[in-house]
Short mmCIF file of C-alpha atoms in Angstrom, two decimals:
data_model
loop_
_atom_site.label_atom_id
_atom_site.label_comp_id
_atom_site.label_asym_id
_atom_site.label_seq_id
_atom_site.Cartn_x
_atom_site.Cartn_y
_atom_site.Cartn_z
CA UNK D 253 -13.06 3.96 -5.86
CA UNK D 254 -11.66 5.64 -8.97
CA UNK D 255 -8.09 6.05 -7.72
CA UNK D 256 -6.60 4.05 -10.58
CA UNK D 257 -9.57 4.12 -12.97
CA UNK D 258 -11.22 7.56 -12.94
CA UNK D 259 -14.92 7.68 -13.78
CA UNK D 260 -14.07 9.45 -17.04
CA UNK D 261 -12.06 6.42 -18.19
CA UNK D 262 -14.17 3.60 -16.80
CA UNK D 263 -16.46 3.42 -19.83
CA UNK D 264 -13.44 2.92 -22.07
CA UNK D 265 -13.32 -0.63 -20.75
CA UNK D 266 -16.35 -1.30 -22.96
CA UNK D 267 -14.16 -0.74 -26.02
CA UNK D 268 -11.77 -3.47 -24.93
CA UNK D 269 -10.86 -6.00 -27.58
CA UNK D 270 -8.26 -8.66 -27.01
CA UNK D 271 -5.89 -9.32 -29.90
CA UNK D 272 -3.05 -11.79 -30.15
CA UNK D 273 -0.89 -13.60 -32.66
CA UNK D 274 0.68 -16.94 -31.80
CA UNK D 275 3.11 -18.46 -34.31
CA UNK D 276 4.17 -21.34 -32.07
CA UNK D 277 3.87 -24.71 -33.78
CA UNK D 278 4.31 -26.39 -30.41
CA UNK D 279 1.19 -24.81 -28.96
CA UNK D 280 -0.80 -25.22 -32.17
CA UNK D 281 -0.19 -28.91 -32.81
CA UNK D 282 0.78 -30.34 -29.42
CA UNK D 283 -0.36 -28.22 -26.49
CA UNK D 284 -3.68 -26.85 -27.76
CA UNK D 285 -5.29 -30.31 -28.18
CA UNK D 286 -4.13 -31.12 -24.65
CA UNK D 287 -5.49 -27.84 -23.29
CA UNK D 288 -8.85 -28.42 -25.03
CA UNK D 289 -9.27 -31.63 -23.05
CA UNK D 290 -7.82 -30.32 -19.83
CA UNK D 291 -10.38 -27.51 -19.55
CA UNK D 292 -13.19 -30.07 -19.55
CA UNK D 293 -11.97 -31.35 -16.18
CA UNK D 294 -13.03 -28.08 -14.57
CA UNK D 295 -16.70 -27.46 -13.77
CA UNK D 296 -18.45 -24.54 -15.41
CA UNK D 297 -19.09 -23.16 -11.95
CA UNK D 298 -15.36 -22.44 -11.52
CA UNK D 299 -14.29 -18.92 -12.45
CA UNK D 300 -11.45 -18.53 -14.99
CA UNK D 301 -9.51 -16.24 -12.65
CA UNK D 302 -9.64 -18.94 -9.99
CA UNK D 303 -7.91 -21.30 -12.41
CA UNK D 304 -5.18 -18.73 -13.04
CA UNK D 305 -4.71 -18.16 -9.32
CA UNK D 306 -4.52 -21.91 -8.73
CA UNK D 307 -1.61 -22.11 -11.18
CA UNK D 308 0.25 -19.28 -9.47
CA UNK D 309 -0.37 -20.92 -6.08
CA UNK D 310 1.44 -24.05 -7.28
CA UNK D 311 4.53 -22.06 -8.26
CA UNK D 312 4.38 -20.16 -4.97
CA UNK D 313 4.29 -23.51 -3.19
CA UNK D 314 7.44 -24.48 -5.09
CA UNK D 315 9.04 -21.25 -3.93
CA UNK D 316 8.22 -21.98 -0.28
CA UNK D 317 9.85 -25.39 -0.54
CA UNK D 318 12.88 -23.69 -2.10
CA UNK D 319 13.14 -21.43 0.96
CA UNK D 320 12.99 -24.48 3.21
CA UNK D 321 15.53 -26.62 1.40
CA UNK D 322 17.81 -24.28 -0.55
CA UNK D 323 17.61 -20.52 0.25
CA UNK D 324 21.22 -20.09 -0.95
CA UNK D 325 20.17 -21.24 -4.47
CA UNK D 326 23.19 -23.54 -4.75
CA UNK D 327 24.68 -26.78 -3.51
CA UNK D 328 27.28 -24.75 -1.65
CA UNK D 329 30.13 -26.51 -3.44
CA UNK D 330 31.69 -25.53 -6.75
CA UNK D 331 34.40 -27.31 -8.76
CA UNK D 332 37.98 -26.14 -8.32
CA UNK D 333 38.69 -23.06 -10.45
CA UNK D 334 41.24 -23.30 -13.29
CA UNK D 335 43.39 -20.68 -11.57
CA UNK D 336 43.79 -23.13 -8.70
CA UNK D 337 44.53 -26.15 -10.86
CA UNK D 338 40.94 -27.27 -11.37
CA UNK D 339 38.72 -27.56 -14.44
CA UNK D 340 35.96 -25.05 -13.65
CA UNK D 341 36.29 -22.11 -16.07
CA UNK D 342 33.26 -19.80 -15.69
CA UNK D 343 32.75 -16.62 -17.66
CA UNK D 344 33.27 -14.52 -14.51
CA UNK D 345 35.64 -15.41 -11.65
CA UNK D 346 33.94 -16.63 -8.45
CA UNK D 347 33.71 -14.55 -5.30
CA UNK D 348 33.66 -15.78 -1.74
CA UNK D 349 30.40 -15.91 0.19
CA UNK D 350 29.81 -14.13 3.47
CA UNK D 351 27.83 -15.25 6.53
CA UNK D 352 24.14 -14.55 6.09
CA UNK D 353 22.52 -11.76 8.07
CA UNK D 354 19.26 -13.63 7.47
CA UNK D 355 20.59 -16.92 8.79
CA UNK D 356 18.60 -16.59 12.01
CA UNK D 357 15.37 -16.36 10.00
CA UNK D 358 16.09 -19.46 7.94
CA UNK D 359 17.39 -21.32 11.00
CA UNK D 360 14.10 -20.62 12.76
CA UNK D 361 12.12 -21.56 9.66
CA UNK D 362 13.79 -24.91 9.05
CA UNK D 363 15.42 -25.87 12.33
CA UNK D 364 18.75 -26.14 10.54
CA UNK D 365 21.97 -24.23 10.97
CA UNK D 366 23.19 -21.72 8.41
CA UNK D 367 26.14 -24.03 7.73
CA UNK D 368 23.71 -26.72 6.57
CA UNK D 369 22.56 -24.56 3.67
CA UNK D 370 26.15 -23.89 2.64
CA UNK D 371 27.05 -27.59 2.57
CA UNK D 372 23.88 -29.20 1.22
CA UNK D 373 21.77 -28.57 -1.82
CA UNK D 374 18.09 -29.34 -2.20
CA UNK D 375 16.99 -32.99 -2.49
CA UNK D 376 16.71 -34.23 -6.07
CA UNK D 377 12.97 -34.88 -5.86
CA UNK D 378 12.37 -31.19 -5.23
CA UNK D 379 13.27 -30.31 -8.81
CA UNK D 380 10.73 -32.76 -10.16
CA UNK D 381 8.08 -30.87 -8.16
CA UNK D 382 9.38 -27.64 -9.71
CA UNK D 383 8.90 -29.16 -13.17
CA UNK D 384 5.38 -30.32 -12.33
CA UNK D 385 4.44 -26.97 -10.78
CA UNK D 386 5.66 -24.89 -13.70
CA UNK D 387 4.08 -27.14 -16.32
CA UNK D 388 0.80 -27.03 -14.40
CA UNK D 389 1.05 -23.25 -14.24
CA UNK D 390 1.55 -23.03 -18.01
CA UNK D 391 -1.43 -25.31 -18.63
CA UNK D 392 -3.77 -23.54 -16.23
CA UNK D 393 -2.66 -20.17 -17.60
CA UNK D 394 -3.57 -21.40 -21.08
CA UNK D 395 -7.03 -22.78 -20.32
CA UNK D 396 -8.40 -19.86 -18.31
CA UNK D 397 -9.49 -18.18 -21.55
CA UNK D 398 -11.16 -21.37 -22.71
CA UNK D 399 -12.97 -21.55 -19.38
CA UNK D 400 -14.08 -17.94 -19.86
CA UNK D 401 -15.67 -18.82 -23.18
CA UNK D 402 -17.30 -21.91 -21.73
CA UNK D 403 -18.87 -19.86 -18.96
CA UNK D 404 -19.54 -16.67 -20.95
CA UNK D 405 -17.47 -14.58 -18.55
CA UNK D 406 -14.91 -12.98 -20.86
CA UNK D 407 -13.78 -9.39 -20.37
CA UNK D 408 -10.92 -6.99 -19.56
CA UNK D 409 -10.49 -8.07 -15.94
CA UNK D 410 -9.11 -11.36 -17.19
CA UNK D 411 -6.22 -9.82 -19.06
CA UNK D 412 -5.28 -7.68 -16.08
CA UNK D 413 -5.48 -10.64 -13.69
CA UNK D 414 -3.60 -12.91 -16.09
CA UNK D 415 -0.73 -10.46 -16.61
CA UNK D 416 -0.50 -9.83 -12.89
CA UNK D 417 -0.05 -13.52 -12.14
CA UNK D 418 2.46 -13.87 -14.97
CA UNK D 419 4.47 -10.91 -13.68
CA UNK D 420 4.74 -12.44 -10.21
CA UNK D 421 5.54 -15.85 -11.64
CA UNK D 422 8.44 -14.34 -13.57
CA UNK D 423 10.43 -13.58 -10.42
CA UNK D 424 9.45 -16.72 -8.54
CA UNK D 425 10.31 -18.90 -11.51
CA UNK D 426 13.64 -17.17 -11.98
CA UNK D 427 14.70 -18.00 -8.42
CA UNK D 428 13.69 -21.63 -8.95
CA UNK D 429 15.79 -21.77 -12.11
CA UNK D 430 18.76 -20.18 -10.30
CA UNK D 431 18.63 -23.01 -7.78
CA UNK D 432 18.33 -25.67 -10.48
CA UNK D 433 21.29 -24.25 -12.44
CA UNK D 434 23.34 -23.93 -9.24
CA UNK D 435 23.83 -20.20 -9.81
CA UNK D 436 23.71 -19.40 -6.11
CA UNK D 437 23.72 -15.87 -4.73
CA UNK D 438 25.65 -14.38 -7.63
CA UNK D 439 25.55 -11.75 -10.34
CA UNK D 440 24.39 -14.46 -12.74
CA UNK D 441 21.21 -14.76 -10.70
CA UNK D 442 20.82 -10.99 -10.83
CA UNK D 443 21.37 -11.09 -14.61
CA UNK D 444 18.70 -13.78 -14.87
CA UNK D 445 16.22 -11.57 -13.01
CA UNK D 446 16.99 -8.63 -15.28
CA UNK D 447 16.61 -10.73 -18.44
CA UNK D 448 13.34 -12.40 -17.47
CA UNK D 449 11.74 -9.19 -16.23
CA UNK D 450 12.95 -7.32 -19.31
CA UNK D 451 11.45 -9.96 -21.59
CA UNK D 452 8.08 -9.69 -19.89
CA UNK D 453 8.13 -5.91 -19.72
CA UNK D 454 9.10 -5.56 -23.40
CA UNK D 455 6.17 -7.80 -24.37
CA UNK D 456 3.80 -5.64 -22.30
CA UNK D 457 5.32 -2.45 -23.74
CA UNK D 458 4.86 -3.89 -27.23
CA UNK D 459 1.22 -4.78 -26.54
CA UNK D 460 0.51 -1.25 -25.31
CA UNK D 461 1.74 0.26 -28.59
CA UNK D 462 0.35 -2.32 -31.01
CA UNK D 463 -2.79 -3.47 -29.21
CA UNK D 464 -1.74 -7.06 -29.91
CA UNK D 465 0.16 -9.66 -27.92
CA UNK D 466 2.73 -11.29 -30.19
CA UNK D 467 4.07 -14.77 -29.49
CA UNK D 468 6.82 -15.81 -31.88
CA UNK D 469 7.62 -19.29 -33.17
CA UNK D 470 9.84 -19.67 -30.10
CA UNK D 471 8.34 -17.71 -27.22
CA UNK D 472 8.89 -17.56 -23.49
CA UNK D 473 5.33 -18.56 -22.45
CA UNK D 474 5.43 -21.70 -24.61
CA UNK D 475 8.82 -23.09 -25.62
CA UNK D 476 10.65 -21.10 -22.95
CA UNK D 477 8.62 -22.67 -20.15
CA UNK D 478 8.99 -26.14 -21.66
CA UNK D 479 12.76 -25.59 -21.82
CA UNK D 480 12.84 -24.63 -18.14
CA UNK D 481 10.72 -27.68 -17.28
CA UNK D 482 13.37 -29.74 -19.05
CA UNK D 483 16.08 -28.06 -16.97
CA UNK D 484 14.23 -28.98 -13.77
CA UNK D 485 13.88 -32.61 -14.88
CA UNK D 486 17.58 -32.89 -15.81
CA UNK D 487 18.52 -31.37 -12.46
CA UNK D 488 16.30 -33.91 -10.74
CA UNK D 489 18.31 -36.71 -12.34
CA UNK D 490 21.79 -35.17 -12.41
CA UNK D 491 21.76 -32.66 -9.56
CA UNK D 492 22.46 -28.89 -9.75
CA UNK D 493 26.23 -29.49 -9.91
CA UNK D 494 25.80 -30.97 -13.40
CA UNK D 495 25.33 -27.48 -14.85
CA UNK D 496 28.83 -26.46 -13.71
CA UNK D 497 30.26 -28.99 -16.17
CA UNK D 498 32.17 -27.37 -19.01
CA UNK D 499 30.55 -27.67 -22.44
CA UNK D 500 33.77 -29.03 -23.95
CA UNK D 501 34.30 -31.41 -21.05
CA UNK D 502 30.75 -32.70 -21.49
CA UNK D 503 31.74 -33.83 -24.99
CA UNK D 504 35.11 -35.15 -23.82
CA UNK D 505 37.09 -32.24 -25.25
CA UNK D 506 38.59 -30.55 -22.22
CA UNK D 507 41.40 -28.17 -23.30
CA UNK D 508 43.88 -29.62 -20.81
CA UNK D 509 43.53 -33.17 -22.11
CA UNK D 510 42.72 -32.64 -25.79
CA UNK D 511 45.96 -32.41 -27.79
CA UNK D 512 44.55 -30.13 -30.48
CA UNK D 513 43.01 -27.62 -28.07
CA UNK D 514 46.10 -27.72 -25.87
CA UNK D 515 48.32 -26.86 -28.87
CA UNK D 516 46.45 -23.67 -29.71
CA UNK D 517 48.36 -20.44 -28.90
CA UNK D 518 45.41 -19.02 -26.95
CA UNK D 519 43.36 -20.18 -24.00
CA UNK D 520 40.24 -22.11 -24.97
CA UNK D 521 37.55 -21.43 -22.39
CA UNK D 522 35.59 -24.47 -21.28
CA UNK D 523 32.44 -22.50 -20.51
CA UNK D 524 30.12 -24.16 -17.96
CA UNK D 525 26.75 -25.26 -19.30
CA UNK D 526 24.87 -22.88 -16.98
CA UNK D 527 26.92 -19.92 -18.23
CA UNK D 528 26.23 -20.89 -21.83
CA UNK D 529 22.52 -21.31 -21.06
CA UNK D 530 22.32 -17.78 -19.70
CA UNK D 531 24.31 -16.34 -22.62
CA UNK D 532 21.79 -17.82 -25.05
CA UNK D 533 18.97 -16.38 -22.94
CA UNK D 534 20.55 -12.93 -23.23
CA UNK D 535 20.72 -13.30 -27.01
CA UNK D 536 17.05 -14.27 -26.99
CA UNK D 537 16.25 -11.06 -25.10
CA UNK D 538 17.96 -8.99 -27.81
CA UNK D 539 15.93 -10.74 -30.52
CA UNK D 540 12.75 -10.11 -28.52
CA UNK D 541 13.53 -6.39 -28.28
CA UNK D 542 14.23 -6.22 -32.02
CA UNK D 543 10.99 -8.06 -32.86
CA UNK D 544 9.01 -5.75 -30.55
CA UNK D 545 10.45 -2.65 -32.23
CA UNK D 546 9.63 -4.10 -35.63
CA UNK D 547 6.03 -4.86 -34.64
CA UNK D 548 5.59 -1.38 -33.16
CA UNK D 549 6.91 0.15 -36.38
CA UNK D 550 4.56 -1.94 -38.53
CA UNK D 551 1.60 -0.90 -36.34
CA UNK D 552 2.29 2.77 -37.07
CA UNK D 553 0.66 4.59 -40.00
CA UNK D 554 2.73 4.14 -43.15
CA UNK D 555 3.33 7.88 -43.57
CA UNK D 556 4.93 8.19 -40.12
CA UNK D 557 6.90 4.96 -40.18
CA UNK D 558 10.55 5.94 -39.72
CA UNK D 559 13.35 5.71 -37.18
CA UNK D 560 12.44 8.99 -35.51
CA UNK D 561 8.90 7.73 -34.88
CA UNK D 562 10.36 5.02 -32.62
CA UNK D 563 11.95 7.58 -30.30
CA UNK D 564 8.80 8.14 -28.25
CA UNK D 565 8.07 4.43 -27.69
CA UNK D 566 11.71 3.90 -26.72
CA UNK D 567 11.58 6.70 -24.15
CA UNK D 568 8.70 4.84 -22.50
CA UNK D 569 11.15 2.14 -21.50
CA UNK D 570 12.70 4.66 -19.10
CA UNK D 571 10.69 3.61 -15.98
CA UNK D 572 11.86 0.01 -16.36
CA UNK D 573 15.43 1.10 -17.06
CA UNK D 574 15.37 3.40 -14.02
CA UNK D 575 14.06 0.57 -11.83
CA UNK D 576 16.69 -1.86 -13.11
CA UNK D 577 19.64 0.53 -12.79
CA UNK D 578 18.54 1.53 -9.29
CA UNK D 579 18.33 -2.12 -8.20
CA UNK D 580 21.76 -2.86 -9.67
CA UNK D 581 23.19 0.21 -7.97
CA UNK D 582 21.68 -0.77 -4.63
CA UNK D 583 23.08 -4.29 -4.86
CA UNK D 584 26.50 -3.05 -5.96
CA UNK D 585 26.71 -0.56 -3.10
CA UNK D 586 26.01 -3.28 -0.51
CA UNK D 587 27.10 -6.39 -2.40
CA UNK D 588 28.45 -8.24 0.65
CA UNK D 589 25.03 -8.19 2.30
CA UNK D 590 22.53 -7.88 -0.54
CA UNK D 591 24.03 -10.43 -2.90
CA UNK D 592 26.36 -12.71 -0.96
CA UNK D 593 23.82 -13.53 1.76
CA UNK D 594 20.27 -14.81 1.78
CA UNK D 595 19.08 -11.26 2.32
CA UNK D 596 19.03 -11.37 -1.48
CA UNK D 597 15.80 -13.41 -1.34
CA UNK D 598 13.58 -10.69 0.22
CA UNK D 599 15.37 -8.14 -1.98
CA UNK D 600 14.48 -10.17 -5.07
CA UNK D 601 10.87 -10.40 -3.88
CA UNK D 602 10.73 -6.62 -3.52
CA UNK D 603 12.17 -6.31 -7.02
CA UNK D 604 9.60 -8.75 -8.40
CA UNK D 605 6.62 -7.03 -6.76
CA UNK D 606 7.82 -3.62 -7.96
CA UNK D 607 8.15 -4.96 -11.51
CA UNK D 608 4.71 -6.59 -11.35
CA UNK D 609 3.17 -3.31 -10.18
CA UNK D 610 4.97 -1.54 -13.01
CA UNK D 611 3.60 -3.97 -15.61
CA UNK D 612 0.08 -3.75 -14.19
CA UNK D 613 0.06 0.03 -14.56
CA UNK D 614 0.99 -0.35 -18.23
CA UNK D 615 -1.69 -2.98 -18.82
CA UNK D 616 -4.30 -0.82 -17.08
CA UNK D 617 -3.33 2.11 -19.31
CA UNK D 618 -3.76 -0.18 -22.31
CA UNK D 619 -7.20 -1.36 -21.16
CA UNK D 620 -8.47 2.16 -20.43
CA UNK D 621 -6.74 3.74 -23.46
CA UNK D 622 -4.83 6.09 -21.17
CA UNK D 623 -1.39 7.68 -21.66
CA UNK D 624 1.63 5.52 -20.92
CA UNK D 625 2.46 5.85 -17.19
CA UNK D 626 5.71 7.74 -16.65
CA UNK D 627 8.29 6.94 -13.97
CA UNK D 628 6.72 9.46 -11.59
CA UNK D 629 3.52 7.38 -11.60
CA UNK D 630 5.45 4.38 -10.30
CA UNK D 631 5.92 4.90 -6.54
CA UNK D 632 7.97 1.72 -6.20
CA UNK D 633 10.40 2.92 -8.86
CA UNK D 634 10.87 6.11 -6.86
CA UNK D 635 11.33 4.05 -3.68
CA UNK D 636 13.99 1.91 -5.36
CA UNK D 637 15.91 4.96 -6.56
CA UNK D 638 15.84 6.47 -3.06
CA UNK D 639 17.02 3.19 -1.51
CA UNK D 640 19.88 2.94 -4.01
CA UNK D 641 20.99 6.52 -3.33
CA UNK D 642 20.79 5.94 0.41
CA UNK D 643 22.91 2.79 0.10
CA UNK D 644 25.54 4.78 -1.77
CA UNK D 645 25.61 7.82 0.51
CA UNK D 646 24.85 5.97 3.77
CA UNK D 647 22.16 8.18 5.24
CA UNK D 648 20.01 5.42 6.77
CA UNK D 649 21.80 2.23 5.70
CA UNK D 650 24.85 2.86 7.88
CA UNK D 651 25.09 -0.63 9.44
CA UNK D 652 24.32 -4.20 8.45
CA UNK D 653 21.20 -4.15 10.60
CA UNK D 654 20.02 -0.93 8.93
CA UNK D 655 20.52 -2.50 5.49
CA UNK D 656 18.40 -5.45 6.57
CA UNK D 657 15.71 -3.09 7.87
CA UNK D 658 15.75 -1.13 4.61
CA UNK D 659 15.24 -4.28 2.52
CA UNK D 660 12.45 -5.68 4.68
CA UNK D 661 10.84 -2.24 4.91
CA UNK D 662 10.86 -1.84 1.13
CA UNK D 663 9.40 -5.33 0.76
CA UNK D 664 6.58 -4.47 3.18
CA UNK D 665 5.85 -1.19 1.38
CA UNK D 666 5.85 -2.92 -2.01
CA UNK D 667 3.43 -5.55 -0.73
CA UNK D 668 1.07 -2.88 0.60
CA UNK D 669 1.24 -0.75 -2.57
CA UNK D 670 0.65 -3.71 -4.86
CA UNK D 671 -2.12 -5.10 -2.67
CA UNK D 672 -3.85 -1.71 -2.68
CA UNK D 673 -3.60 -1.57 -6.48
CA UNK D 674 -5.04 -5.06 -6.88
CA UNK D 675 -7.85 -4.43 -4.40
CA UNK D 676 -8.86 -1.08 -5.88
CA UNK D 677 -8.65 -1.99 -9.57
CA UNK D 678 -10.34 -5.36 -9.29
CA UNK D 679 -13.02 -3.78 -7.10
CA UNK D 680 -13.62 -0.98 -9.62
CA UNK D 681 -13.94 -3.34 -12.58
CA UNK D 682 -16.13 -5.79 -10.67
CA UNK D 683 -18.50 -3.00 -9.59
CA UNK D 684 -18.62 -1.58 -13.10
CA UNK D 685 -19.58 -4.92 -14.65
CA UNK D 686 -21.46 -6.20 -11.57
CA UNK D 687 -19.30 -9.32 -11.45
CA UNK D 688 -17.08 -11.21 -9.01
CA UNK D 689 -13.38 -11.84 -9.50
CA UNK D 690 -12.90 -15.40 -8.27
CA UNK D 691 -16.46 -16.72 -8.50
CA UNK D 692 -19.11 -16.64 -11.20
CA UNK D 693 -21.98 -14.36 -10.28
CA UNK D 694 -25.28 -15.64 -11.57
CA UNK D 695 -27.70 -12.77 -12.17
CA UNK D 696 -31.44 -12.94 -12.86
CA UNK D 697 -32.28 -12.64 -16.58
CA UNK D 698 -33.23 -9.18 -17.89
CA UNK D 699 -36.82 -8.25 -17.14
CA UNK D 700 -37.18 -10.68 -14.25
CA UNK D 701 -37.63 -9.77 -10.62
CA UNK D 702 -34.41 -8.85 -8.89
CA UNK D 703 -32.56 -7.97 -12.08
CA UNK D 704 -30.74 -4.66 -12.27
CA UNK D 705 -28.46 -3.32 -14.95
CA UNK D 706 -24.79 -2.91 -14.15
CA UNK D 707 -23.10 0.46 -14.81
CA UNK D 708 -21.47 -1.17 -17.84
CA UNK D 709 -24.85 -2.24 -19.25
CA UNK D 710 -26.31 1.22 -18.65
CA UNK D 711 -23.37 2.90 -20.38
CA UNK D 712 -23.60 0.45 -23.26
CA UNK D 713 -27.33 1.09 -23.63
CA UNK D 714 -26.62 4.80 -23.97
CA UNK D 715 -24.07 4.11 -26.70
CA UNK D 716 -21.07 5.17 -24.64
CA UNK D 717 -19.08 2.08 -25.47
CA UNK D 718 -19.10 -1.12 -27.38
CA UNK D 719 -19.78 -4.48 -25.85
CA UNK D 720 -16.62 -6.09 -24.57
CA UNK D 721 -15.34 -8.43 -27.24
CA UNK D 722 -13.07 -11.32 -26.40
CA UNK D 723 -10.91 -13.40 -28.67
CA UNK D 724 -10.56 -10.94 -31.53
CA UNK D 725 -7.33 -12.72 -32.36
CA UNK D 726 -5.12 -12.81 -35.41
CA UNK D 727 -4.93 -15.29 -36.99
CA UNK D 728 -8.22 -16.92 -36.04
CA UNK D 729 -8.60 -20.67 -36.07
CA UNK D 730 -11.16 -23.16 -34.90
CA UNK D 731 -9.85 -25.19 -31.99
CA UNK D 732 -10.91 -28.80 -31.95
CA UNK D 733 -13.14 -29.07 -28.91
CA UNK D 734 -13.89 -32.55 -27.54
CA UNK D 735 -17.36 -31.35 -26.60
CA UNK D 736 -18.20 -31.07 -30.29
CA UNK D 737 -18.79 -27.34 -29.99
CA UNK D 738 -16.48 -25.31 -32.19
CA UNK D 739 -15.06 -22.26 -30.49
CA UNK D 740 -13.13 -19.50 -32.30
CA UNK D 741 -9.77 -18.94 -30.65
CA UNK D 742 -6.32 -17.79 -31.56
CA UNK D 743 -4.16 -20.73 -32.53
CA UNK D 744 -2.83 -21.73 -29.16
CA UNK D 745 -2.56 -18.27 -27.65
CA UNK D 746 -1.55 -18.38 -23.98
CA UNK D 747 -2.60 -14.95 -22.84
CA UNK D 748 -6.37 -15.19 -22.78
CA UNK D 749 -8.14 -12.62 -20.70
CA UNK D 750 -11.20 -13.49 -18.76
CA UNK D 751 -13.37 -11.55 -16.33
CA UNK D 752 -16.47 -12.53 -14.52
#
């Protein structure tokens, strides 16, 4: 007890106030009325965190089916490249795949040969389940805060639990999208992981400095998820190979057959739809970073608001940058095994758990008003750097089998480190508030037999902290509640913390 939350900082949880701004018209006018009715389907005896965990479990179930049907994240067949007389003209030239060092694992898991995965994609119906799972996750993630207000169980544990599930969902969802877009085991899939994790980390970094979660008019948790759901549905109808179609060819304007484009003195690239989709996503990441910097600057005192004042917040991106560069270096040093085989899947899981642990440390610092955790406080960042250096200089990773052992070993360590963090922090907060995480603990009323004050109530009685306040959102609106009871909430905010 007290490893991650020292006793000197535990009472700072009482000063917790959740703040958010949601500018999404989609959530305000379309999704929020739906969410208000959806939450009524859940009994008041169900804990908000249990609803969040249920949503993550659905996405994890989608991921397990992905491993069974399509661990290579592609159909295994690509159109003929333009250099070979075909029409496929991707942004980066394709590279050949290598036999998988993990093929024995997937063969045992599915009863199919490794060649089967190379020649067959996932069945079409699978992508409809991906769409249903992700939409359900978004909905359950949105109503957990409403459930917390219904049950009177709001508090800081909810935000920590919510962000933790979102961080894990980021990596799982990215792998599902890679399969739907037929990206395969490629650098585009790696780029997708970097972009999605960067988006989530930047939002967390922004919240640490401003104290407010900002969701723009077009945000990842709302419109971004709906866009991905649409991708899954289209893939269900058209198949993953559809996304390899050139944008110009889709509109009947292929450069080789269109007289005007063919007459131009330069090569007109018929960029595949999946390449274009990822390029737009990268542009969205840049806008997100710019908006975060702007919000951080606005949150600063007017007298210290200048470019130099942003240097310190920017340096706090260094742990994430170090983690990302180390992962890219590790993959580059052993590309044949780590990227061109299904060993990439456990490597991506390690990457996702390390990123989730990283984000959780930042959120915990925000909740306890502690200094921003530096790279040295992130053991999994250090582990990644060491693994990348070892891959380059070949101290341990001298053979293919050693590389496999290194990846699986890092995944096991990451799982243990993250599990320890979750167990310790949730346990600390639950003991402090005398609550449960996944169930609602009914306590005798004050003054009755069997009632005892929690450490949080004792500290509050002595004036050491303020009562935990939930839903101090900006702007504040009154959600239409079918029960007839008006509840103050942020207009459609997704990230609603809840603790029992």
